[in-house]
mmCIF file of C-alpha atoms in Angstrom:
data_model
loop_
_atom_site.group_PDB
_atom_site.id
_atom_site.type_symbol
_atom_site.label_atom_id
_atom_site.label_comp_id
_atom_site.label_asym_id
_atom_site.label_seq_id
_atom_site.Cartn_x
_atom_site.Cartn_y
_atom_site.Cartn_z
ATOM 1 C CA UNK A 230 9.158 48.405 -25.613
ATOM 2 C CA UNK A 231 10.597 45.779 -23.521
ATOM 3 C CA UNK A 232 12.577 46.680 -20.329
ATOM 4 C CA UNK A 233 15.631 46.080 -20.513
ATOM 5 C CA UNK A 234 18.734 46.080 -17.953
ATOM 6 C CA UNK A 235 22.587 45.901 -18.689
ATOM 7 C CA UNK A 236 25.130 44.878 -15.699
ATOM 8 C CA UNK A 237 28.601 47.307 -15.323
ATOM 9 C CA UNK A 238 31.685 47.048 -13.081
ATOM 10 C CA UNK A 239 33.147 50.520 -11.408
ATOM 11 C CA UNK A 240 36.784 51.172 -11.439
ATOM 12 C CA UNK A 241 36.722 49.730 -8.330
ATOM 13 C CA UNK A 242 35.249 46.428 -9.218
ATOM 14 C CA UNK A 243 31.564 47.677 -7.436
ATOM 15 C CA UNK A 244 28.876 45.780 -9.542
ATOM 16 C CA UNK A 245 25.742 47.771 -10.463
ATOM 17 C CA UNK A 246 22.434 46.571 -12.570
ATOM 18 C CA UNK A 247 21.437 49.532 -14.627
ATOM 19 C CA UNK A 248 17.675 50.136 -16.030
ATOM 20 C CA UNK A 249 16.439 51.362 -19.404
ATOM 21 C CA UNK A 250 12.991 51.543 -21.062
ATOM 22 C CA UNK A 251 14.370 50.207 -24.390
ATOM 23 C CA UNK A 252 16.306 48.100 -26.145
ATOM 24 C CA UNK A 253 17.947 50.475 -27.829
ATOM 25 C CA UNK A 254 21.185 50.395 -25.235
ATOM 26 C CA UNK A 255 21.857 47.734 -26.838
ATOM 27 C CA UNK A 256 23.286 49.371 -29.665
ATOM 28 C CA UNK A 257 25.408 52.093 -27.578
ATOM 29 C CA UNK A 258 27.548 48.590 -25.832
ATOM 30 C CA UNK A 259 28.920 45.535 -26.091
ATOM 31 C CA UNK A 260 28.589 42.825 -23.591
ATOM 32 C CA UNK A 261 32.189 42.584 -22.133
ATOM 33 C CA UNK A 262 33.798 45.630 -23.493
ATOM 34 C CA UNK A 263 36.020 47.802 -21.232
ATOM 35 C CA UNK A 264 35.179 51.648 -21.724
ATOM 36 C CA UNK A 265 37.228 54.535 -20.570
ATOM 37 C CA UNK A 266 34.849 55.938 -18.231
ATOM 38 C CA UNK A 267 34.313 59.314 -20.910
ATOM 39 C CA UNK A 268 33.627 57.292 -22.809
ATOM 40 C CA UNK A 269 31.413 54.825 -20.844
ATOM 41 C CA UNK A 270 29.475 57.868 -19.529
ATOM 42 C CA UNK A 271 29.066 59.067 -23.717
ATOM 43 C CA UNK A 272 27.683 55.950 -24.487
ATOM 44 C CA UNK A 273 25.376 56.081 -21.295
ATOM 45 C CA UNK A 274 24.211 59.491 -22.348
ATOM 46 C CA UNK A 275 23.435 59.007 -26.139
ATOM 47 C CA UNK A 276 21.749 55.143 -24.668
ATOM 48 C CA UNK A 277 19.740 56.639 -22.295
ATOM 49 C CA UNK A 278 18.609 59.661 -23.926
ATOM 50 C CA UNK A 279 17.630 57.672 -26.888
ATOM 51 C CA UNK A 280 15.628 55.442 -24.688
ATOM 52 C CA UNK A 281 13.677 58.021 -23.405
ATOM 53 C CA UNK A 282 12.799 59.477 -26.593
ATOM 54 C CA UNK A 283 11.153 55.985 -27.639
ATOM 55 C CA UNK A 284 9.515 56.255 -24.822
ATOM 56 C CA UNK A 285 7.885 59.925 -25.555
ATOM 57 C CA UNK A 286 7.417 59.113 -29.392
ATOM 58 C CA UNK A 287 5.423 56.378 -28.291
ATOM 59 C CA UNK A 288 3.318 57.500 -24.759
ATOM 60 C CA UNK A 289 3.916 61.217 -25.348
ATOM 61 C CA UNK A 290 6.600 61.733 -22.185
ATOM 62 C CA UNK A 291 9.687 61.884 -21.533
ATOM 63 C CA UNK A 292 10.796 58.351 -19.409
ATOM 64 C CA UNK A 293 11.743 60.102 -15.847
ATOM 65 C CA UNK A 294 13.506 56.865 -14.880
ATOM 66 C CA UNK A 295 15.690 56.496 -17.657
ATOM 67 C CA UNK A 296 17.059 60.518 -16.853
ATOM 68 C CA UNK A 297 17.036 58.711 -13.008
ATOM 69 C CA UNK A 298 19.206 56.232 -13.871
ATOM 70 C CA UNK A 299 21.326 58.441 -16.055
ATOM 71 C CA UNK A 300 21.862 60.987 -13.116
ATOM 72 C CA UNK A 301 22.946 57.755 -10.543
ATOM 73 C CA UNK A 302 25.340 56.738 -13.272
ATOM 74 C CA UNK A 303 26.609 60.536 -13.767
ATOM 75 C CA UNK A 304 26.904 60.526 -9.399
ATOM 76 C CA UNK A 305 28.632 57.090 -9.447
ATOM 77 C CA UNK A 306 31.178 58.062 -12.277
ATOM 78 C CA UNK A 307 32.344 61.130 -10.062
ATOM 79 C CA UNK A 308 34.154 59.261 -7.662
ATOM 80 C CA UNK A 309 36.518 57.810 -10.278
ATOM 81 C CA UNK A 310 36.713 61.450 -12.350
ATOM 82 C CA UNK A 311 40.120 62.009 -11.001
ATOM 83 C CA UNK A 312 41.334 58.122 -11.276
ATOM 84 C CA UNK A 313 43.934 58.336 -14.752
ATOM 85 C CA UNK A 314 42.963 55.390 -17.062
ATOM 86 C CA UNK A 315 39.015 54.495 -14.845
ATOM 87 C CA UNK A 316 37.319 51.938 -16.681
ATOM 88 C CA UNK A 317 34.138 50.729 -16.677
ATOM 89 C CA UNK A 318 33.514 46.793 -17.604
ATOM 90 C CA UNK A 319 30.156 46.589 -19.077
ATOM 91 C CA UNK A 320 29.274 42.857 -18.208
ATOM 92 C CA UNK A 321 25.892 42.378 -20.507
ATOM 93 C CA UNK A 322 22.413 42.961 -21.188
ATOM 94 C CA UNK A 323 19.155 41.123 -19.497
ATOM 95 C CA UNK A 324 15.383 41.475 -19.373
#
């Protein structure tokens, strides 16, 4: 299962490099797409949680950093919760 990272931009134009276990992110985005930040943090859920699944289907646990991750994107995405129309740019994948 090959690492793989994918690069975002906050609401407020605050870069972050985010970390999953699998490729399989890579079908929940696409590189450049604006998401409504729902919808961002859907996407990050079903990516993530997928991700870690792989990860127990093949070594038998549950990846602890993919649910990290998750729960720093879930922290970040509560300072924009109130902001009508937040968006989150989701720059692109990388290894």
């Amino acid at each position: 299962m090959p690492v793989t990272y994918f690069r975002i931009v906050w609401p407020d134009q605050t870069e972050a490099t985010c970390y999953s276990p699998s490729t399989v992110v890579e079908s929940h985005f696409e590189a450049g797409a604006d998401y409504a930040l729902e919808d961002f943090l859907a996407r990050a859920r079903a990516a993530l949680g997928a991700a870690s699944e792989r990860v127990r289907q093949r070594y038998g646990y549950a990846c602890s950093s993919a649910m990290d991750q998750l729960a720093q994107i879930e922290a970040t995405a509560e300072r924009y919760a109130t902001q009508p129309d937040a968006t989150v740019k989701f720059l692109g994948f990388g290894r």
